[in-house]
mmCIF file of C-alpha atoms in Angstrom:
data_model
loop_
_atom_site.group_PDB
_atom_site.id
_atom_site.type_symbol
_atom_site.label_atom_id
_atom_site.label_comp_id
_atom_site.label_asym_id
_atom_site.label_seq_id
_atom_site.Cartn_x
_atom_site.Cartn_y
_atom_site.Cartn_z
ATOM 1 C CA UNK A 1 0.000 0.000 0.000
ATOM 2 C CA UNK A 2 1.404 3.426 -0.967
ATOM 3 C CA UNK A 3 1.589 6.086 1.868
ATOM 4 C CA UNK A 4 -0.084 9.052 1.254
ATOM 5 C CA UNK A 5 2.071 12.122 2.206
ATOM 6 C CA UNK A 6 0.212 14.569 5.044
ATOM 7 C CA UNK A 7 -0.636 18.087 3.184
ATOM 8 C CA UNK A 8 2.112 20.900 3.696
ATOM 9 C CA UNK A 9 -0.424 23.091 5.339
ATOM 10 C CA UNK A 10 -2.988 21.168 7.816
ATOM 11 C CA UNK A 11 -6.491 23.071 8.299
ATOM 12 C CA UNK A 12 -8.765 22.488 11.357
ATOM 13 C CA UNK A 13 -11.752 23.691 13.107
ATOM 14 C CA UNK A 14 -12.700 23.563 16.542
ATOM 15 C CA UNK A 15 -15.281 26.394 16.745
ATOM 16 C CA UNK A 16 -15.158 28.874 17.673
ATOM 17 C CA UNK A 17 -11.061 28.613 16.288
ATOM 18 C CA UNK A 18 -9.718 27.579 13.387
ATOM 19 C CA UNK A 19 -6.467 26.168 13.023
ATOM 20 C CA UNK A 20 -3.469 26.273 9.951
ATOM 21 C CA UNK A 21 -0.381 24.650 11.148
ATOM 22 C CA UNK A 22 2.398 24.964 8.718
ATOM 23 C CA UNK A 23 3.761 21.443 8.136
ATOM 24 C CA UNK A 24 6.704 20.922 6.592
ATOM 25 C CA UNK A 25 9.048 20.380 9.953
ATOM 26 C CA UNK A 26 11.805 18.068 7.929
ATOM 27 C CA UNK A 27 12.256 22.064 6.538
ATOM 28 C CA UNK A 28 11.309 23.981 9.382
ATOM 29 C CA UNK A 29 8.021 24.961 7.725
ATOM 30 C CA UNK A 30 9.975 26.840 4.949
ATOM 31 C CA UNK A 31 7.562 28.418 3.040
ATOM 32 C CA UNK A 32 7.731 27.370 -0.693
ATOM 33 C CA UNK A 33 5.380 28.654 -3.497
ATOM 34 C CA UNK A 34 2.982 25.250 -3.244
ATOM 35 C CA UNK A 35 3.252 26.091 0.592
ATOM 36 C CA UNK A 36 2.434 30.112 0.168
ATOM 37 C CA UNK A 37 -0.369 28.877 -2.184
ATOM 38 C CA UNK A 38 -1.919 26.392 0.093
ATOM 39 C CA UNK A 39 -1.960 29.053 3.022
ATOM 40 C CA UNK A 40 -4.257 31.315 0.923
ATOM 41 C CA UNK A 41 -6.015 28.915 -0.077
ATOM 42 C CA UNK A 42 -6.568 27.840 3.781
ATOM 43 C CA UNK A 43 -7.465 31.297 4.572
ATOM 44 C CA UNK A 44 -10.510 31.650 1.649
ATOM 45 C CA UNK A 45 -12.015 28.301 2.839
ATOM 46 C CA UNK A 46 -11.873 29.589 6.644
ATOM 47 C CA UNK A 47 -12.989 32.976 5.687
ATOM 48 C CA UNK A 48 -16.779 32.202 4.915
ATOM 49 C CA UNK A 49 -16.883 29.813 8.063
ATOM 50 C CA UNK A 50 -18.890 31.786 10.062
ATOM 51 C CA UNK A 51 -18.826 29.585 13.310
ATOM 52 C CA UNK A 52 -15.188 30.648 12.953
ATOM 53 C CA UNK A 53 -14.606 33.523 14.419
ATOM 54 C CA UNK A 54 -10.469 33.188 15.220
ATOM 55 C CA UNK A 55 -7.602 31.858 13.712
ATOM 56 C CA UNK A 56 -4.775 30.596 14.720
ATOM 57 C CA UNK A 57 -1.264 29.942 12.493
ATOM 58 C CA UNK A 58 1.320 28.155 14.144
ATOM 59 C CA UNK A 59 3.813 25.717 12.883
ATOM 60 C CA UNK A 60 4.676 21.405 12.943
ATOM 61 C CA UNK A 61 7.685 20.089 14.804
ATOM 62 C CA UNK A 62 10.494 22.596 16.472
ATOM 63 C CA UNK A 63 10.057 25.621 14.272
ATOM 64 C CA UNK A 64 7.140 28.177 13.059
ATOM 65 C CA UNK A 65 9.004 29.124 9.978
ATOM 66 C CA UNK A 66 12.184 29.941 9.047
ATOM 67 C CA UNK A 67 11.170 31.802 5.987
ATOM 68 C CA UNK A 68 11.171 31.350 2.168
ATOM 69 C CA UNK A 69 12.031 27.991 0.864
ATOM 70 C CA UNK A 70 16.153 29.062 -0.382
ATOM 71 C CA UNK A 71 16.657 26.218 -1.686
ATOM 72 C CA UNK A 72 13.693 26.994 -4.344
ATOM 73 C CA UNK A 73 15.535 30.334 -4.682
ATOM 74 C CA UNK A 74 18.915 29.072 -5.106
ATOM 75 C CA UNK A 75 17.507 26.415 -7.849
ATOM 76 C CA UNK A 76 15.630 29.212 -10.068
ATOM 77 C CA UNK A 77 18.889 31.316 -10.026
ATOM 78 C CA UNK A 78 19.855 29.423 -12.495
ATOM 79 C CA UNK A 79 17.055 29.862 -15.200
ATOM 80 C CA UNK A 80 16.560 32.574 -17.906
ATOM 81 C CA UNK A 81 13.931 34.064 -16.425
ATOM 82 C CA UNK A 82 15.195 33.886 -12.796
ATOM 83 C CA UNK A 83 14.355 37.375 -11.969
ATOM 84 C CA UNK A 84 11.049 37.119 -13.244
ATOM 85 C CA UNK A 85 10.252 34.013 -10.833
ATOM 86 C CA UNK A 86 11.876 36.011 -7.949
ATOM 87 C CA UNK A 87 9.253 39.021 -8.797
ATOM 88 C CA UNK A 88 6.616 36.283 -8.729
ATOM 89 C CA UNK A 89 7.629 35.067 -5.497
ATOM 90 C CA UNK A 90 7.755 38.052 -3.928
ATOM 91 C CA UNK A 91 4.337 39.314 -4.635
ATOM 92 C CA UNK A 92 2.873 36.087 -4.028
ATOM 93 C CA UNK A 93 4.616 36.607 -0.369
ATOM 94 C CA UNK A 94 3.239 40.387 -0.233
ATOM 95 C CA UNK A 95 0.104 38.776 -1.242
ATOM 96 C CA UNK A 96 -0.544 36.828 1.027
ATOM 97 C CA UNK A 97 0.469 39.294 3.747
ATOM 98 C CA UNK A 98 -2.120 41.703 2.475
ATOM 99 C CA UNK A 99 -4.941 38.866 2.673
ATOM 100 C CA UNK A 100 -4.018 38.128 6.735
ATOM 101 C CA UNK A 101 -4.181 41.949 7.259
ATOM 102 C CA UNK A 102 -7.238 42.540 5.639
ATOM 103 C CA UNK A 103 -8.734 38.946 6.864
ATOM 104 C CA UNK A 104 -11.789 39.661 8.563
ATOM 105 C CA UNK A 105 -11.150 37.663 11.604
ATOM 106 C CA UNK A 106 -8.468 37.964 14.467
ATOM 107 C CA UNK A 107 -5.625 35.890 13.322
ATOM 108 C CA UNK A 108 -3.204 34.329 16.292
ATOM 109 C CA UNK A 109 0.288 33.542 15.756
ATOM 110 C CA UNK A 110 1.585 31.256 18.149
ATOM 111 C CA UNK A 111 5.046 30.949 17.288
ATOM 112 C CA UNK A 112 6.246 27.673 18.472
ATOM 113 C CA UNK A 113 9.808 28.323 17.450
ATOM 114 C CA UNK A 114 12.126 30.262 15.373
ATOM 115 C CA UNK A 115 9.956 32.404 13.123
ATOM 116 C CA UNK A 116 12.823 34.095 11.245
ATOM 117 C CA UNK A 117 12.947 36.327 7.780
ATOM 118 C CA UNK A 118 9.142 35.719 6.135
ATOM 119 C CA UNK A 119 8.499 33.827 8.866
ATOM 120 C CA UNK A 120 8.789 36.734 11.213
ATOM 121 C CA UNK A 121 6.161 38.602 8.488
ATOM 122 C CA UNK A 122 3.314 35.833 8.945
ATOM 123 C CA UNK A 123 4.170 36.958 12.843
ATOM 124 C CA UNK A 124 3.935 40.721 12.189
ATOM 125 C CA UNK A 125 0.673 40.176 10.133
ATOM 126 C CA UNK A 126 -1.101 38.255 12.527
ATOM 127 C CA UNK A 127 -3.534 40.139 15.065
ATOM 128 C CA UNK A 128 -2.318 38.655 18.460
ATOM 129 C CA UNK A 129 1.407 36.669 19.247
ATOM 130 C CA UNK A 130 1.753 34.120 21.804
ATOM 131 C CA UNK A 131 4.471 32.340 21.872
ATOM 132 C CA UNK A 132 7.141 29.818 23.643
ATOM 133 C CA UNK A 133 9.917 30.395 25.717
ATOM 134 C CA UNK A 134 12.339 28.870 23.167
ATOM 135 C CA UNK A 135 10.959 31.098 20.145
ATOM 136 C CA UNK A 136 13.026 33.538 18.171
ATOM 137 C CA UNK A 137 12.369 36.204 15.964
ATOM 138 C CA UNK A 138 14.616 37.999 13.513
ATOM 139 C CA UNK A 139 15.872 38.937 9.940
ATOM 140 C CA UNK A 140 18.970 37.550 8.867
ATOM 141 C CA UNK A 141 18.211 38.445 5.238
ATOM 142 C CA UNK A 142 21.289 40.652 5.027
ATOM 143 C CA UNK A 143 23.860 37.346 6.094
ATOM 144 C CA UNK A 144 22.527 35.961 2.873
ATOM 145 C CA UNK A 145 22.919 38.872 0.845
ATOM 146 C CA UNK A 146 19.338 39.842 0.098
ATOM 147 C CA UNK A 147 16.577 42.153 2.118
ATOM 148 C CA UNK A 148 13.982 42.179 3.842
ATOM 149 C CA UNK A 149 11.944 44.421 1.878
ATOM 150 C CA UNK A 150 8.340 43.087 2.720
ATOM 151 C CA UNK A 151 8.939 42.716 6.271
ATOM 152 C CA UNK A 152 10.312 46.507 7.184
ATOM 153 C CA UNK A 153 6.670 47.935 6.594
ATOM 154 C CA UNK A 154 5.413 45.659 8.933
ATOM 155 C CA UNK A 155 8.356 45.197 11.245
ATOM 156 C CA UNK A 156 8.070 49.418 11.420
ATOM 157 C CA UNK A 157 4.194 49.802 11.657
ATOM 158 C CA UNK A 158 3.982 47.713 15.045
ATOM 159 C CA UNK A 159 7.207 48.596 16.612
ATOM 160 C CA UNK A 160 8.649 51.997 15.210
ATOM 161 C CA UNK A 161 11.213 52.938 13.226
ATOM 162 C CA UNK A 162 14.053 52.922 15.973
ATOM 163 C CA UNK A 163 13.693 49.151 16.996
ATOM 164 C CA UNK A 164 13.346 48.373 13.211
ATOM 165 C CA UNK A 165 16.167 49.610 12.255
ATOM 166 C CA UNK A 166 18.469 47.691 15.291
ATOM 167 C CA UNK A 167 16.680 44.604 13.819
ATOM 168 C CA UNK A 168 17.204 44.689 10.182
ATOM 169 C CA UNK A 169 20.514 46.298 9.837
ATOM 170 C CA UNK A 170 21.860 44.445 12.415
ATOM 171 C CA UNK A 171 20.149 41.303 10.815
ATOM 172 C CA UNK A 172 19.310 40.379 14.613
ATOM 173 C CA UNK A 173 17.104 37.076 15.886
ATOM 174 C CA UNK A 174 16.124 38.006 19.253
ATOM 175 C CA UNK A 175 14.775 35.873 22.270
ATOM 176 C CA UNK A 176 11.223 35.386 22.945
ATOM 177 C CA UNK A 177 11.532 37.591 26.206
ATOM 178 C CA UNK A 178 13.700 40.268 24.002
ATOM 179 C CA UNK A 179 10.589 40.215 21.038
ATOM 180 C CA UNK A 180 7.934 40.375 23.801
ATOM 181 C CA UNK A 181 9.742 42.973 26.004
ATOM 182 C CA UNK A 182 9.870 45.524 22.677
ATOM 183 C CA UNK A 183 5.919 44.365 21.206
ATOM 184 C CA UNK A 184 6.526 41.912 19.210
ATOM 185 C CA UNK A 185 5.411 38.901 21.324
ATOM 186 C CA UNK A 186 2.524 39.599 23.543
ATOM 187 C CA UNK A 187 2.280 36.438 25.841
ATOM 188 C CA UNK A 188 4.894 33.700 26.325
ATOM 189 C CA UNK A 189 3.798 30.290 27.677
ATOM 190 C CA UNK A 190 4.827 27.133 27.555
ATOM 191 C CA UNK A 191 4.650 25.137 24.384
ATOM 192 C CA UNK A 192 1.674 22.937 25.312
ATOM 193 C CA UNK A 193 -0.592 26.084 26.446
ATOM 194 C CA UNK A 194 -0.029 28.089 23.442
ATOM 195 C CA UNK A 195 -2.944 26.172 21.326
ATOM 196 C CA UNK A 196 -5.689 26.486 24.860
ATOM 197 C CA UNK A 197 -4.883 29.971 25.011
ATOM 198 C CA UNK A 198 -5.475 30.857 21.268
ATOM 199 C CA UNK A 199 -8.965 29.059 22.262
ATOM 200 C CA UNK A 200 -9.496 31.577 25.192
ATOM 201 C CA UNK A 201 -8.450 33.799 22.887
ATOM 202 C CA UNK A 202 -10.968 33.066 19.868
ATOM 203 C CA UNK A 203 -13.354 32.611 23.018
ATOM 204 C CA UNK A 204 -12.772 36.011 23.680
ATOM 205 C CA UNK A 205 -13.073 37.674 20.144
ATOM 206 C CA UNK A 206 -16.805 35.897 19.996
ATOM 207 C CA UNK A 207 -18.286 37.728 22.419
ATOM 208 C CA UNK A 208 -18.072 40.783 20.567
ATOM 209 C CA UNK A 209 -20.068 40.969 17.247
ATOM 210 C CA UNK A 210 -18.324 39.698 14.065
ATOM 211 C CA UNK A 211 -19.062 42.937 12.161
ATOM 212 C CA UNK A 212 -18.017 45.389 14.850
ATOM 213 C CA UNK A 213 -14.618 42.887 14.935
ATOM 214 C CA UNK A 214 -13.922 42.977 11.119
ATOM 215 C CA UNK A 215 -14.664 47.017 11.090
ATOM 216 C CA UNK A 216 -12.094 47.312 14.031
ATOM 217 C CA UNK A 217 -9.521 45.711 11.935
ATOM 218 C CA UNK A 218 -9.944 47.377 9.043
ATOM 219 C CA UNK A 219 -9.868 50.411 10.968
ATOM 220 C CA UNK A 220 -6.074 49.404 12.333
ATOM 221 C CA UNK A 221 -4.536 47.919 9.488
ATOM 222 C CA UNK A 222 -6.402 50.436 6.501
ATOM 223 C CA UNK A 223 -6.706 53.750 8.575
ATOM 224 C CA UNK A 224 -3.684 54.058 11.142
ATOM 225 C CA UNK A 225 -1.790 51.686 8.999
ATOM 226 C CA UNK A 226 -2.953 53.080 5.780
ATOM 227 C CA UNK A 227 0.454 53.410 3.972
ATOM 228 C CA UNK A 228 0.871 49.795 4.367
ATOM 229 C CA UNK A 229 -0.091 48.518 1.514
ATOM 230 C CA UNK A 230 2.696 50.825 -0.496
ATOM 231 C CA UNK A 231 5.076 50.647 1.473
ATOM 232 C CA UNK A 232 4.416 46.740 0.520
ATOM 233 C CA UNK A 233 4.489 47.193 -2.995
ATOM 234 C CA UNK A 234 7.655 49.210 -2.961
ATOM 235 C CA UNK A 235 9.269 46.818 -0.010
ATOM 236 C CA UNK A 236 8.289 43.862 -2.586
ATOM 237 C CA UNK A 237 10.025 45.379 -5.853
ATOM 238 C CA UNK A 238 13.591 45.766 -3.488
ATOM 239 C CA UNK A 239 13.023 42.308 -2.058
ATOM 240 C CA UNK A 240 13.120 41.305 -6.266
ATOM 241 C CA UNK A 241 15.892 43.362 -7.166
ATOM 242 C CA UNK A 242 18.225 42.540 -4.338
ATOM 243 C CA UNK A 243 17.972 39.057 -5.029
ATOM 244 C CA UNK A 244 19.975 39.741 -8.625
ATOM 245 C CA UNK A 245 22.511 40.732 -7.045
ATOM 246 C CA UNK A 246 26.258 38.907 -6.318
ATOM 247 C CA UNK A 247 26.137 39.562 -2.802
ATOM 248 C CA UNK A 248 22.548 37.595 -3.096
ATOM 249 C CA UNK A 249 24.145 34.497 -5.417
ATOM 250 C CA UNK A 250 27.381 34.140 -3.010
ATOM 251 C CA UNK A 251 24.733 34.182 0.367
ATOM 252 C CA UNK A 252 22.286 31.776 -0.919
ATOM 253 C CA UNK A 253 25.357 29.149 -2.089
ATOM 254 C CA UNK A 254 27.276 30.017 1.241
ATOM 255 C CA UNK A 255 24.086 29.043 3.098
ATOM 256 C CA UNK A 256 23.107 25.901 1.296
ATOM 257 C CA UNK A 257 26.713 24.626 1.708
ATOM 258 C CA UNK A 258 26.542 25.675 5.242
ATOM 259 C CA UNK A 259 29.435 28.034 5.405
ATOM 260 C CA UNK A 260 30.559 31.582 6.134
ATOM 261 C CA UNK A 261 29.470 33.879 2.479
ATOM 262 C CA UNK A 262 32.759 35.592 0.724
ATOM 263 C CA UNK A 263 30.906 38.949 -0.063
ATOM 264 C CA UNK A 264 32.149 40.218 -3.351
ATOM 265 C CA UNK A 265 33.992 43.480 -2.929
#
């Protein structure tokens, strides 16, 4: 008999919370383009569940997600129309960073581990953060020789330009207590509370009525965050171009063959 393989992005429901757990942990939940795909795709079929009325996003085995898939990157280097296909990528990533923050429903990250580069993003789009004790957060984009273009926007818009700045040029992963201490994070707990409390959570959010919920979100992410969305687009056309670059060949290569990049000069 063959084995079927389990999806790359599990969807559950347990009203009133829905659940999409990354799940890809033999590759710490990187996120390639099937995976990015699937995770939209999960959020339209939750969306018109109205019994429903949280979500939570959290990741299989030891990590959240440690970003975009570079070995899919590193692989379409190589092809004619590479930059084209890193432009693709990119938007599909902004995309579905747009969807979460105009999602109608309180989305909860609870970041069971290292939630690093667009990893961090699916944090800084979600609505609440809870997280473990052993979770990271950070950017180490610029170690690889690329940006992180779609993540300053968001990185800025819930923590302020000073503490994104120490972050991204820096290319820092920080603690769970440091991410929590400057916003980031807003509860840590242990590992096997973090799914109950997104369900005290989602408990919570259904008390209030659905409409007044999806208006107060709009109003945060589309009036006090209303420059979002270009800031995005023009975060998302750097993100493509620095990924032409040397610097962005030599990281990629240095971090596939697990070893210290040789920037070109």
């Amino acid at each position: 008999m063959i084995k079927m393989s389990e999806p790359i992005v599990l969807v559950k429901k347990h009203v009133p919370l829905g659940t999409i757990q990354l799940n890809r942990p033999e590759k710490r939940n990187a996120l390639s383009r099937v995976m990015i795909e699937e995770l939209e795709q999960a959020f339209r079929d939750l969306h018109g569940e109205k019994s429903v009325r949280a979500i939570v996003l959290t990741g299989a085995g030891s990590a959240f997600c440690s970003g975009l898939d570079l070995a899919e990157m590193h692989a379409a280097a190589g092809e004619e129309d590479s930059f084209d296909r890193w432009r693709d990528d990119v938007v599909r990533l902004r995309d579905l960073y747009d969807l979460m923050l105009r999602f109608p429903k309180p989305i909860i990250a609870a970041v069971n581990g290292p939630a690093v580069a667009g990893g961090a993003g699916l944090v800084l789009a979600s609505d609440f953060v809870i997280a473990s004790p052993t979770a990271t957060f950070g950017f180490p984009e610029p170690r690889r020789g690329v940006i992180s273009g779609l993540c300053a926007p968001l990185l800025t818009f819930r923590v302020g330009g000073s503490q994104a700045a120490r972050l991204l040029l820096l290319a820092e992963t920080i603690s769970a207590q440091r991410a929590e201490s400057i916003g980031i994070f807003q509860e840590i707990l242990p590992d096997e509370k973090l799914w109950a409390r997104a369900m005290e959570i989602a408990k919570e959010v259904a008390l209030s009525a659905a409409e007044a919920i999806q208006l107060t979100k709009r109003m945060l992410n589309e009036t006090i965050g209303e420059t979002l969305e270009t800031f995005l687009a023009a975060g998302a056309a750097a993100s493509a171009t620095s990924r032409t670059t040397e610097a962005a060949a030599e990281g990629m290569k240095a971090f596939l063959e697990k070893r210290e990049p040789e920037w070109p000069t």
